[in-house]
Amino acid sequence: MQDRKCLILVGDDAYLTHQLQQASAHLAPESLLLLQNAHCENSLFPLGQIVPFEKSKNLLGQEFPYLLFDARHQLHLESLAIASGTLKAGGVLVILLNHWQNYAEQPDLDSLRWADGQCIASPLFRLFFQEQIHHFAFPVLQQKYQDNLSPFSLLPEKKKENLTLTLEQEDLYQKLLAQQPSHVLITAKRGRGKSAFAGFLAQHFLAQGKTIILTAPNKQAVQTLMLFCAKPLTFMAPDALLLALEKGSCKADLLFIDEAAMLPLPLLQRLSRFFPKLVCTTTVESYEGTGRGFALKFMQENALPWQHFRLQTPLRWKEHDPLEKWVESLLGFQPLKLEKQKKEKLTYQLYSQQTLWQKNRLLPFYQLLSQAHYRTAPTDLRRLFDGENQHFFLAEKEQLIGGIWALTEGHLQEENLLTGILQGERRPRGHLVAQLLAQSAQDLRPCQFSSWRISRIAIEKNLQNQQIGQQLMQNFIHLAQSQKNLDFLSVSFGYNEKLAHFWQKCGFTLVFLAETQTASSGCYSAVFLYPLSQRGKTLCAFLRQTFKQNLAFYQHSLLETVPSLQKLAQDNACFLLKPNDVASLHNFAFAHLRFYFALPALKRLLQEKNTLENCPLLKDYFTEKQWVNQPSSRQWQKKLRDEIAQFLKQKPQ
């Protein structure tokens, strides 16, 4: 097989268009695939398929001889990685740019995804991108130097599809037939033939008379699996499959899940309960933002007897393929060895973003995050390189063994913005916890005060459960206390008792629980605070007291499963209308405050004189227990808002 190639084509739009038109002389239009920002001018590139970056995941399982990647205005890292995985042996990846010498200085539209909604330049990552191009010796063809050179002079060799097992696949196939495990997880890097192998396995079970259902994030992703099965398979979308299973209208002997890591863990766990045998295949190298910790987390949190197998040998391209090595290096997959330092004990240090890069700690830190958090994605890497208001606190002893990634929040002073946050009309990016707390407590101080939000904490996987995380956090708190004008620390995560216990041991206090489960973890987001300044202590005490008094009124499902939360709610419920409740009611009725945030105030309003006879919808909601479906109805909420608004107008102040 030939090596796959990558080249950079640089010039103005007219030059790029001319080069692509030249390609039409010896290339079929359908052989060209262009990935670009959905808002770019498509008429520049009239050839081939045009795929927006946002839909690049639909390419999984397909193969192409030529890829055009439009990086003129946006360097979309996930799409670049996904697209490179579809390029077959001998194929050519052409990256289109308008600039090269000053590429790092240009605004990057990708920053809108990770820089709090701002379009900024991303000099550190773009310089890193250029360094990697030079390191792998990929040619850079520039308009002012290469007037007539076409990047399409070499055609990839035609490859006949091999519909037989490789030696590695055959070995695994025989092992599975001998062991007959009930729950199989097969992982591999892109292009290793895991979907093809699953197709052979499915064909074997069908020949035995077994019934199979196949599911995946999208139907296009299973084309390879279906091709190698050679027998019809029933495909169902994951959500539709779960609904059918819960209704009892669907049944099969086996479930095959392709690209399992792209599905939310709670959905995978619920699907797993319905089948005696399961086969899951997935790529776990973060091409799609799934992280390398998926297999470990999936099997740890699922009590079923999973057995994990891995395919290593590439089939779609040669081993040691330069394009694959480049993508792995660009996305921080390649393990990096830190320079050895003579450190007799564990040391802790706060790094700025620039120092983190200069001291060769940025990529190792990202790799640490990838191992600890399976949803760590390329957008996190981009933010690490060029995001603003970041703080990095690392624990090192000969090597990096742990770290904390914190972000600055709060210190908002504009009156109109603050009012809009309280009313639910404004949602400034980059202040996640500050505005959640402000809305839930109807208090401006979380947004006005300065805080650091702990975005991630990670410990090297072989050193976990040795209290290193607590030591790291204690040292981080000590550092934070020395910072001027810093009022509190916050952390937000999917609530479970183990994590909650860790943060409580570190001195943090629970002050918020979200009303719905997150799709990725299936947990309810929780916010814990640690006060630093005197006014921070006053604020945290107020938020804790408000949370305790309100908890009983949220009808939160965690109250049924976590005894400590149930007792907290029972012991602290407050039935008297409070000053902040009036603001909640007003903002719910006249603005856009979410129903969940107003719920405690609405409950306490029922205790007020004349409420029962003047607010029949509110009365029915609580007395008839209609909260299961009604709050999600916009029409019902509008009627309730109007009812509360009318009542407040008539009520004496």
XYZ file of C-alpha atoms in Angstrom:
653
model
C 0.000 0.000 0.000
C 1.091 3.569 -0.665
C 1.547 6.111 2.108
C -1.185 8.663 2.496
C -0.095 12.220 1.766
C -0.838 15.645 3.160
C -0.011 18.985 1.592
C -0.848 22.591 2.358
C -2.128 24.761 -0.510
C -1.776 28.489 0.193
C -3.073 31.396 -1.851
C -5.922 33.828 -2.356
C -9.392 32.522 -3.175
C -8.954 33.007 -6.926
C -5.762 30.940 -6.907
C -7.340 28.163 -4.826
C -10.377 28.069 -7.113
C -8.123 27.803 -10.191
C -6.191 24.910 -8.653
C -9.364 23.026 -7.839
C -10.740 23.604 -11.317
C -7.525 22.114 -12.741
C -8.256 18.982 -10.721
C -11.456 18.409 -12.697
C -9.344 17.530 -15.751
C -8.339 14.144 -14.316
C -10.511 13.601 -11.249
C -14.137 12.547 -11.086
C -16.066 15.153 -9.046
C -17.438 12.477 -6.711
C -13.890 11.550 -5.658
C -13.391 14.947 -4.007
C -14.690 15.658 -0.524
C -14.569 19.207 0.861
C -14.991 19.967 4.552
C -15.585 23.590 5.461
C -17.441 26.010 7.697
C -21.144 25.921 6.860
C -21.175 29.730 6.445
C -18.291 29.878 3.948
C -18.839 30.761 0.298
C -19.337 27.349 -1.327
C -19.131 28.717 -4.885
C -15.344 28.930 -4.567
C -15.204 25.136 -4.678
C -17.785 23.742 -7.136
C -16.380 20.197 -7.216
C -17.358 17.131 -5.235
C -19.267 16.769 -1.983
C -19.360 19.660 0.467
C -19.668 18.642 4.135
C -20.006 21.224 6.940
C -17.672 20.676 9.872
C -20.671 20.138 12.149
C -21.701 17.074 10.111
C -18.286 15.483 9.735
C -19.280 12.616 12.060
C -21.580 11.393 9.282
C -18.449 10.438 7.319
C -17.520 7.664 9.754
C -17.258 4.305 8.041
C -16.735 5.804 4.574
C -13.573 6.001 2.413
C -12.309 8.697 0.046
C -9.269 9.093 -2.240
C -9.040 12.909 -1.910
C -9.968 15.241 0.919
C -10.074 19.025 0.750
C -10.040 20.686 4.150
C -10.872 24.387 4.196
C -8.853 25.886 7.059
C -8.882 29.450 5.682
C -11.137 30.804 8.422
C -11.532 27.942 10.890
C -9.212 25.183 12.090
C -11.840 22.638 13.187
C -9.714 19.978 14.839
C -12.305 17.209 15.292
C -13.342 17.393 11.631
C -9.723 17.250 10.508
C -9.153 14.123 12.596
C -12.387 12.430 11.512
C -11.790 13.231 7.834
C -8.226 11.926 7.927
C -9.589 8.622 9.222
C -11.681 8.231 6.049
C -8.733 8.748 3.683
C -7.654 5.434 2.192
C -4.136 4.236 1.395
C -2.438 6.417 -1.196
C -4.986 9.177 -0.658
C -4.205 12.882 -0.494
C -5.332 15.409 2.113
C -5.156 18.988 0.833
C -5.467 21.736 3.455
C -6.535 25.080 1.988
C -5.216 28.341 3.473
C -5.085 32.018 2.467
C -2.004 32.753 4.624
C 1.083 30.936 5.846
C 3.685 33.418 7.110
C 1.137 35.223 9.309
C -1.348 32.355 9.700
C -1.085 32.446 13.494
C -2.190 36.076 13.621
C -5.476 35.581 11.749
C -8.814 35.365 13.625
C -10.005 31.780 14.005
C -13.770 31.168 13.781
C -13.251 27.963 15.725
C -12.668 30.089 18.830
C -16.413 30.770 18.909
C -16.776 27.205 20.218
C -14.292 27.429 23.094
C -13.491 31.098 23.817
C -16.781 32.087 25.483
C -18.401 33.087 22.203
C -15.650 35.460 21.092
C -13.848 35.262 17.763
C -10.159 35.606 18.582
C -6.834 34.615 17.079
C -5.315 31.353 18.323
C -1.585 31.964 17.921
C -0.246 29.199 20.169
C -2.155 26.367 18.535
C -1.694 27.647 14.989
C 2.060 27.922 15.560
C 1.979 24.383 16.943
C 0.034 23.318 13.832
C 2.697 24.836 11.565
C 5.501 23.247 13.598
C 3.885 19.842 13.156
C 3.562 20.380 9.394
C 7.307 21.130 9.195
C 8.201 18.272 11.570
C 6.479 15.720 9.327
C 7.901 17.403 6.200
C 4.532 17.872 4.512
C 4.912 20.182 1.487
C 3.559 23.745 1.654
C 2.656 24.966 -1.845
C 2.317 28.748 -1.897
C 0.868 30.860 -4.677
C 3.806 33.255 -4.861
C 6.309 30.399 -5.238
C 4.399 27.691 -7.134
C 2.309 29.356 -9.818
C 1.489 26.299 -11.922
C 2.052 23.311 -9.612
C -1.050 21.156 -9.186
C -1.531 19.268 -5.924
C -3.506 16.595 -7.812
C -0.749 15.129 -9.942
C -0.652 11.798 -8.074
C -3.644 9.473 -7.982
C -4.102 6.915 -5.206
C -3.893 3.306 -6.266
C -7.165 1.461 -6.648
C -7.690 -1.009 -3.854
C -9.965 -4.028 -4.061
C -11.986 -4.571 -0.891
C -10.765 -7.637 1.008
C -13.801 -9.411 2.475
C -11.799 -11.924 4.534
C -10.453 -11.790 8.067
C -6.872 -10.708 8.717
C -4.640 -12.885 10.898
C -5.268 -10.614 13.899
C -9.025 -10.635 13.315
C -9.039 -14.418 12.814
C -7.208 -14.892 16.116
C -9.767 -12.743 17.951
C -12.631 -14.474 16.122
C -11.496 -17.914 17.270
C -10.929 -16.627 20.805
C -14.477 -15.281 21.027
C -15.968 -18.502 19.647
C -14.021 -20.542 22.218
C -14.741 -18.312 25.226
C -18.288 -17.265 24.218
C -18.366 -14.137 26.438
C -21.796 -12.584 26.819
C -20.653 -8.934 26.775
C -17.875 -7.919 24.383
C -16.252 -4.502 23.973
C -13.915 -4.166 20.957
C -11.869 -0.981 20.702
C -9.316 0.201 18.178
C -7.893 3.266 16.560
C -9.573 4.406 13.359
C -8.963 2.142 10.329
C -8.218 -1.086 12.258
C -11.205 -3.042 10.933
C -13.295 -3.232 14.121
C -16.572 -2.606 12.243
C -15.610 -5.143 9.570
C -14.816 -7.671 12.289
C -18.158 -6.988 13.975
C -19.812 -7.678 10.616
C -18.164 -11.113 10.417
C -19.203 -11.816 14.003
C -22.792 -10.797 13.294
C -22.843 -13.091 10.249
C -21.746 -16.006 12.466
C -24.577 -15.432 14.944
C -27.150 -15.043 12.167
C -26.023 -18.382 10.733
C -26.760 -19.913 14.138
C -30.325 -18.652 13.912
C -29.854 -15.777 16.394
C -31.766 -12.514 16.006
C -29.714 -9.299 16.072
C -30.504 -5.609 16.393
C -27.850 -3.124 15.277
C -27.667 0.436 16.575
C -25.223 3.334 16.240
C -25.190 7.161 16.511
C -26.224 7.317 12.845
C -26.992 4.765 10.147
C -24.168 5.900 7.875
C -21.652 4.802 10.522
C -22.641 1.128 10.137
C -22.184 0.779 6.368
C -18.926 -1.146 6.776
C -20.392 -3.472 9.402
C -23.373 -4.265 7.163
C -21.114 -4.828 4.140
C -18.999 -7.429 5.940
C -22.009 -9.154 7.478
C -23.346 -9.975 3.998
C -26.765 -10.692 5.528
C -29.520 -8.174 6.283
C -29.395 -6.648 9.771
C -32.160 -4.779 11.555
C -30.953 -1.241 12.329
C -32.681 0.986 14.890
C -31.641 4.435 16.103
C -30.649 4.315 19.816
C -33.503 6.475 21.146
C -36.119 4.655 19.065
C -34.685 1.298 20.152
C -34.845 2.191 23.855
C -38.427 3.397 23.503
C -39.436 0.160 21.754
C -37.680 -1.961 24.388
C -39.392 -0.148 27.264
C -42.756 -0.606 25.555
C -42.031 -4.303 25.048
C -42.485 -4.055 21.278
C -38.942 -5.130 20.394
C -36.893 -8.219 21.232
C -33.703 -9.913 19.981
C -30.995 -12.341 21.102
C -28.104 -9.917 20.598
C -27.483 -6.198 20.403
C -24.592 -4.820 18.325
C -23.610 -1.194 19.074
C -21.178 0.455 16.651
C -19.245 3.601 17.738
C -20.535 3.076 21.276
C -18.408 5.826 22.830
C -20.326 8.448 20.872
C -23.513 7.584 22.793
C -24.246 8.918 26.305
C -23.280 6.455 29.035
C -26.773 6.412 30.624
C -28.293 5.435 27.275
C -25.737 2.644 26.823
C -26.406 1.358 30.319
C -30.175 1.333 29.817
C -29.877 -0.472 26.475
C -27.549 -3.065 28.019
C -30.181 -4.239 30.500
C -32.470 -5.648 27.799
C -30.111 -8.093 26.065
C -28.417 -11.297 27.275
C -25.584 -10.778 24.782
C -24.007 -7.528 23.565
C -21.175 -6.599 21.220
C -19.927 -2.992 21.347
C -17.304 -1.576 19.004
C -15.843 1.907 19.236
C -12.946 4.202 18.541
C -11.657 5.698 21.788
C -8.814 7.928 20.633
C -10.804 11.191 20.964
C -11.389 11.693 17.237
C -15.008 12.363 18.117
C -14.368 13.835 21.555
C -14.996 10.611 23.462
C -11.691 10.318 25.281
C -9.477 7.361 26.044
C -11.096 6.731 29.429
C -14.327 5.465 27.864
C -13.653 1.726 28.087
C -12.582 1.924 31.727
C -15.474 4.160 32.766
C -18.044 2.166 30.795
C -17.027 -1.155 32.299
C -16.573 0.271 35.818
C -20.049 1.815 35.919
C -21.795 -1.144 34.307
C -22.132 -4.229 36.487
C -22.369 -6.576 33.495
C -19.473 -9.032 32.800
C -17.727 -7.055 30.044
C -14.624 -8.419 28.353
C -12.436 -5.906 26.508
C -10.510 -6.733 23.308
C -8.390 -4.421 21.141
C -7.384 -4.534 17.455
C -3.990 -3.007 16.668
C -3.072 -3.524 12.991
C -4.214 -0.838 10.491
C -6.089 -2.073 7.432
C -7.108 1.114 5.648
C -3.495 2.326 5.388
C 0.060 1.183 6.047
C 1.443 0.744 9.531
C 3.427 3.829 10.668
C 1.404 5.918 8.220
C 2.770 9.504 8.375
C -0.667 11.123 8.182
C -1.937 9.077 11.129
C 1.167 9.932 13.171
C 0.696 13.627 12.353
C -2.950 13.625 13.448
C -2.089 11.767 16.656
C 0.635 14.293 17.406
C -1.626 17.241 16.570
C -4.377 15.981 18.882
C -2.042 15.167 21.754
C -2.413 11.382 21.488
C 1.299 10.646 21.449
C 2.664 10.128 24.999
C 5.295 12.720 25.820
C 8.178 12.147 28.191
C 8.926 15.106 30.391
C 12.478 16.165 30.993
C 13.657 14.361 34.094
C 14.262 16.611 37.044
C 15.825 15.691 40.360
C 12.891 16.142 42.693
C 13.031 14.361 46.017
C 9.459 15.177 46.922
C 6.162 16.116 45.371
C 6.053 19.758 44.285
C 3.115 21.996 43.399
C 3.243 24.951 41.051
C 0.810 27.422 39.477
C 1.444 27.804 35.737
C 0.308 30.501 33.395
C -0.811 29.397 29.945
C 2.378 30.652 28.301
C 4.612 28.966 30.885
C 2.653 25.724 30.611
C 3.547 25.618 26.905
C 7.124 26.836 27.264
C 7.867 24.258 29.982
C 6.462 21.421 27.829
C 3.589 20.737 30.220
C 0.541 21.582 28.073
C 0.280 18.379 26.035
C 1.103 16.071 28.997
C -1.597 17.883 30.993
C -4.100 17.326 28.177
C -3.159 13.636 28.062
C -3.733 13.449 31.818
C -7.211 14.929 31.332
C -7.942 12.463 28.509
C -7.205 9.501 30.766
C -9.298 10.824 33.656
C -12.300 12.297 31.796
C -13.662 10.297 28.888
C -15.476 13.342 27.447
C -12.238 15.316 27.081
C -12.403 16.618 23.502
C -10.245 18.493 20.955
C -12.103 21.696 21.891
C -10.513 21.328 25.338
C -7.102 21.159 23.685
C -7.830 24.333 21.705
C -8.982 26.101 24.879
C -5.856 24.999 26.743
C -3.675 26.519 24.031
C -5.433 29.848 23.469
C -8.396 30.342 25.825
C -8.368 33.295 28.219
C -8.584 33.573 32.028
C -7.112 30.122 32.750
C -5.055 28.873 35.700
C -3.109 25.606 35.888
C -1.927 24.065 39.163
C 0.249 20.984 38.682
C 1.672 18.309 40.966
C 5.023 16.919 39.817
C 7.612 14.425 40.985
C 9.973 13.395 38.188
C 6.876 13.624 35.970
C 3.432 15.208 35.898
C 1.175 13.204 38.225
C -1.797 15.508 38.776
C -3.277 18.865 37.951
C -6.136 21.326 38.332
C -7.567 23.425 35.529
C -9.381 26.514 36.809
C -11.198 29.364 35.029
C -11.891 32.910 36.199
C -15.556 33.797 36.720
C -17.574 36.730 38.032
C -16.436 40.308 38.624
C -19.320 41.494 36.424
C -20.351 45.075 37.139
C -22.594 46.214 34.269
C -26.037 46.828 35.803
C -28.116 45.869 32.754
C -26.186 42.616 32.336
C -26.631 41.697 36.001
C -30.350 42.431 35.901
C -30.696 40.368 32.730
C -28.945 37.412 34.398
C -31.328 37.490 37.379
C -34.327 37.606 35.070
C -33.058 34.787 32.892
C -32.708 37.022 29.821
C -28.889 37.146 29.647
C -26.512 34.187 29.703
C -22.934 35.463 29.397
C -20.515 32.723 28.406
C -17.629 31.955 30.679
C -19.573 32.479 33.919
C -21.355 29.146 34.262
C -21.491 28.794 38.050
C -21.773 32.515 38.798
C -24.988 32.961 36.830
C -26.503 29.648 37.980
C -26.120 30.719 41.595
C -27.338 34.243 40.901
C -30.511 32.955 39.268
C -31.255 30.193 41.746
C -30.813 32.492 44.791
C -31.943 35.709 43.064
C -28.813 37.421 44.340
C -26.320 39.471 42.317
C -23.270 38.732 44.455
C -22.144 35.452 42.779
C -21.723 37.432 39.537
C -20.297 40.546 41.167
C -17.709 38.712 43.272
C -14.547 37.189 41.786
C -14.129 33.416 41.739
C -12.210 30.567 40.178
C -14.212 27.632 38.827
C -12.378 24.308 38.895
C -13.079 22.932 35.434
C -11.114 19.684 35.806
C -8.979 17.857 38.337
C -7.017 14.784 37.277
C -4.565 12.361 38.870
C -2.374 9.909 36.949
C -4.392 6.682 36.740
C -1.789 4.482 38.482
C -1.615 6.863 41.464
C -5.312 7.295 42.177
C -6.897 6.439 45.568
C -3.735 7.489 47.410
C -5.107 10.839 48.693
C -2.973 12.719 46.162
C -6.098 14.484 44.919
C -6.875 15.805 48.396
C -3.290 16.970 48.864
C -3.392 18.681 45.483
C -6.652 20.440 46.385
C -5.393 21.524 49.812
C -2.350 23.141 48.219
C -4.529 24.755 45.558
C -6.823 26.226 48.225
C -3.788 27.594 50.078
C -2.603 29.235 46.857
C -6.067 30.661 46.126
C -6.247 32.182 49.603
C -3.103 34.172 48.807
C -4.641 35.709 45.661
C -5.876 39.286 45.967
C -9.606 39.984 45.542
C -10.574 36.329 45.095
C -13.796 35.557 46.979
C -14.527 31.854 46.492
C -13.757 28.671 44.566
C -16.449 26.661 42.792
C -16.712 23.280 41.135
C -19.536 21.783 39.090
C -19.826 18.057 38.281
C -22.306 15.223 37.822
C -23.444 14.382 41.350
C -22.647 11.007 42.835
C -21.976 10.182 46.468
C -18.313 9.259 45.939
C -17.470 12.573 44.239
C -19.606 14.537 46.698
C -17.715 12.920 49.581
C -14.370 13.888 48.011
C -15.313 17.554 47.680
C -16.812 17.663 51.164
C -13.546 16.256 52.574
C -11.767 19.080 50.743
C -13.965 21.616 52.577
C -16.445 22.412 49.790
C -20.185 22.845 50.424
C -23.112 21.832 48.187
C -25.214 24.859 47.151
C -26.981 23.835 43.919
C -28.489 20.814 42.130
C -29.714 20.959 38.525
C -33.205 19.759 37.709
C -32.291 17.458 34.795
C -29.639 14.850 34.108
C -26.797 15.632 31.719
C -26.827 13.570 28.518
C -23.168 12.522 28.778
C -23.087 11.256 32.374
C -26.730 10.721 33.313
C -26.050 12.611 36.552
C -27.486 15.818 37.958
C -25.023 18.700 37.857
C -24.084 19.898 41.331
C -22.250 23.034 42.447
C -19.967 23.055 45.495
C -18.287 26.201 46.915
C -15.262 26.976 49.066
C -15.195 30.516 50.565
C -11.947 32.510 50.566
C -12.554 36.158 51.521
C -14.756 37.418 54.344
C -17.478 38.497 51.953
C -17.077 35.171 50.179
C -17.772 33.395 53.478
C -20.911 35.506 54.002
C -22.114 34.740 50.480
C -21.412 30.991 50.725
C -23.255 30.787 54.060
C -26.255 32.551 52.506
C -26.256 30.309 49.411
C -25.972 27.174 51.557
C -28.855 28.286 53.771
C -30.988 29.177 50.734
C -30.248 25.793 49.152
C -31.192 23.908 52.320
C -34.447 25.855 52.707
C -35.390 25.299 49.047
C -34.303 21.684 48.536
C -37.562 20.124 49.744
C -39.585 22.041 47.134
C -37.731 20.876 44.018
C -39.265 17.354 43.939
C -35.722 16.218 43.134
C -35.305 12.504 42.385
C -32.015 12.433 44.329
C -34.005 12.969 47.524
C -35.374 9.442 47.067
C -31.964 7.793 46.616
C -29.549 9.840 48.779
C -30.520 9.697 52.488
C -28.271 12.612 53.471
C -29.997 14.912 50.966
C -33.419 13.683 52.082
C -32.607 14.528 55.715
C -31.163 17.903 54.714
C -34.416 18.751 52.923
C -36.671 17.549 55.742
C -34.771 19.383 58.490
C -34.489 22.760 56.756
C -37.630 23.360 54.679
C -38.828 26.969 55.018
C -42.531 27.682 54.319
C -42.486 31.446 54.829
C -42.164 33.773 51.851
C -38.722 35.439 51.883
C -37.549 38.743 50.343
C -35.693 36.930 47.546
C -38.840 34.960 46.758
C -40.605 38.147 45.706
C -37.882 38.773 43.127
C -38.162 35.152 41.926
C -41.932 35.445 41.495
C -41.656 38.760 39.689
C -38.923 37.524 37.327
C -40.829 34.309 36.669
C -44.066 36.155 35.884
C -42.760 39.143 33.940
C -39.405 37.984 32.538
C -37.864 34.635 31.589
C -36.733 33.084 34.864
C -36.866 29.295 34.569
C -39.709 27.483 36.329
C -37.226 25.371 38.315
C -35.579 28.426 39.865
C -38.961 29.873 40.861
C -40.350 26.611 42.261
C -39.557 27.172 45.992
C -41.018 30.695 45.864
C -44.163 29.391 44.136
C -44.572 26.729 46.828
C -44.204 29.271 49.618
C -46.617 31.603 47.846
C -49.364 29.040 48.497
C -49.084 29.769 52.219
C -49.978 33.418 51.647
C -53.501 34.709 52.230
C -55.798 34.690 49.181
C -53.373 32.632 47.081
C -55.468 29.470 46.893
C -58.562 31.167 45.511
C -56.678 33.482 43.127
C -54.139 31.016 41.739
C -56.037 27.853 40.732
C -53.300 26.618 38.354
C -50.676 26.928 41.080
C -52.957 25.216 43.587
C -53.635 22.304 41.231
C -49.967 21.942 40.403
C -49.043 21.183 44.002
C -52.203 19.643 45.418
C -52.909 17.371 42.438
C -49.203 16.595 41.851
C -49.274 17.621 38.218
C -45.547 18.359 38.020
C -44.721 15.254 35.944
C -45.641 16.750 32.555
C -47.095 20.220 33.034
C -43.925 22.318 33.593
C -42.480 21.154 30.270
C -45.547 22.546 28.461
C -44.908 26.080 27.197
C -48.628 26.745 27.017
C -49.148 25.674 30.638
C -46.181 27.744 31.813
C -47.483 30.812 29.989
C -50.851 30.452 31.708
C -49.147 30.064 35.088
C -46.924 33.112 34.455
C -49.988 35.165 33.562
C -51.780 33.947 36.678
C -48.872 34.874 38.955
C -48.442 38.228 37.199
C -52.118 39.100 37.755
C -51.915 38.029 41.403
C -48.783 40.132 42.031
C -50.439 43.197 40.502
C -53.372 42.881 42.886
C -51.315 41.922 45.955
C -50.415 44.800 48.308
C -46.663 45.405 48.525
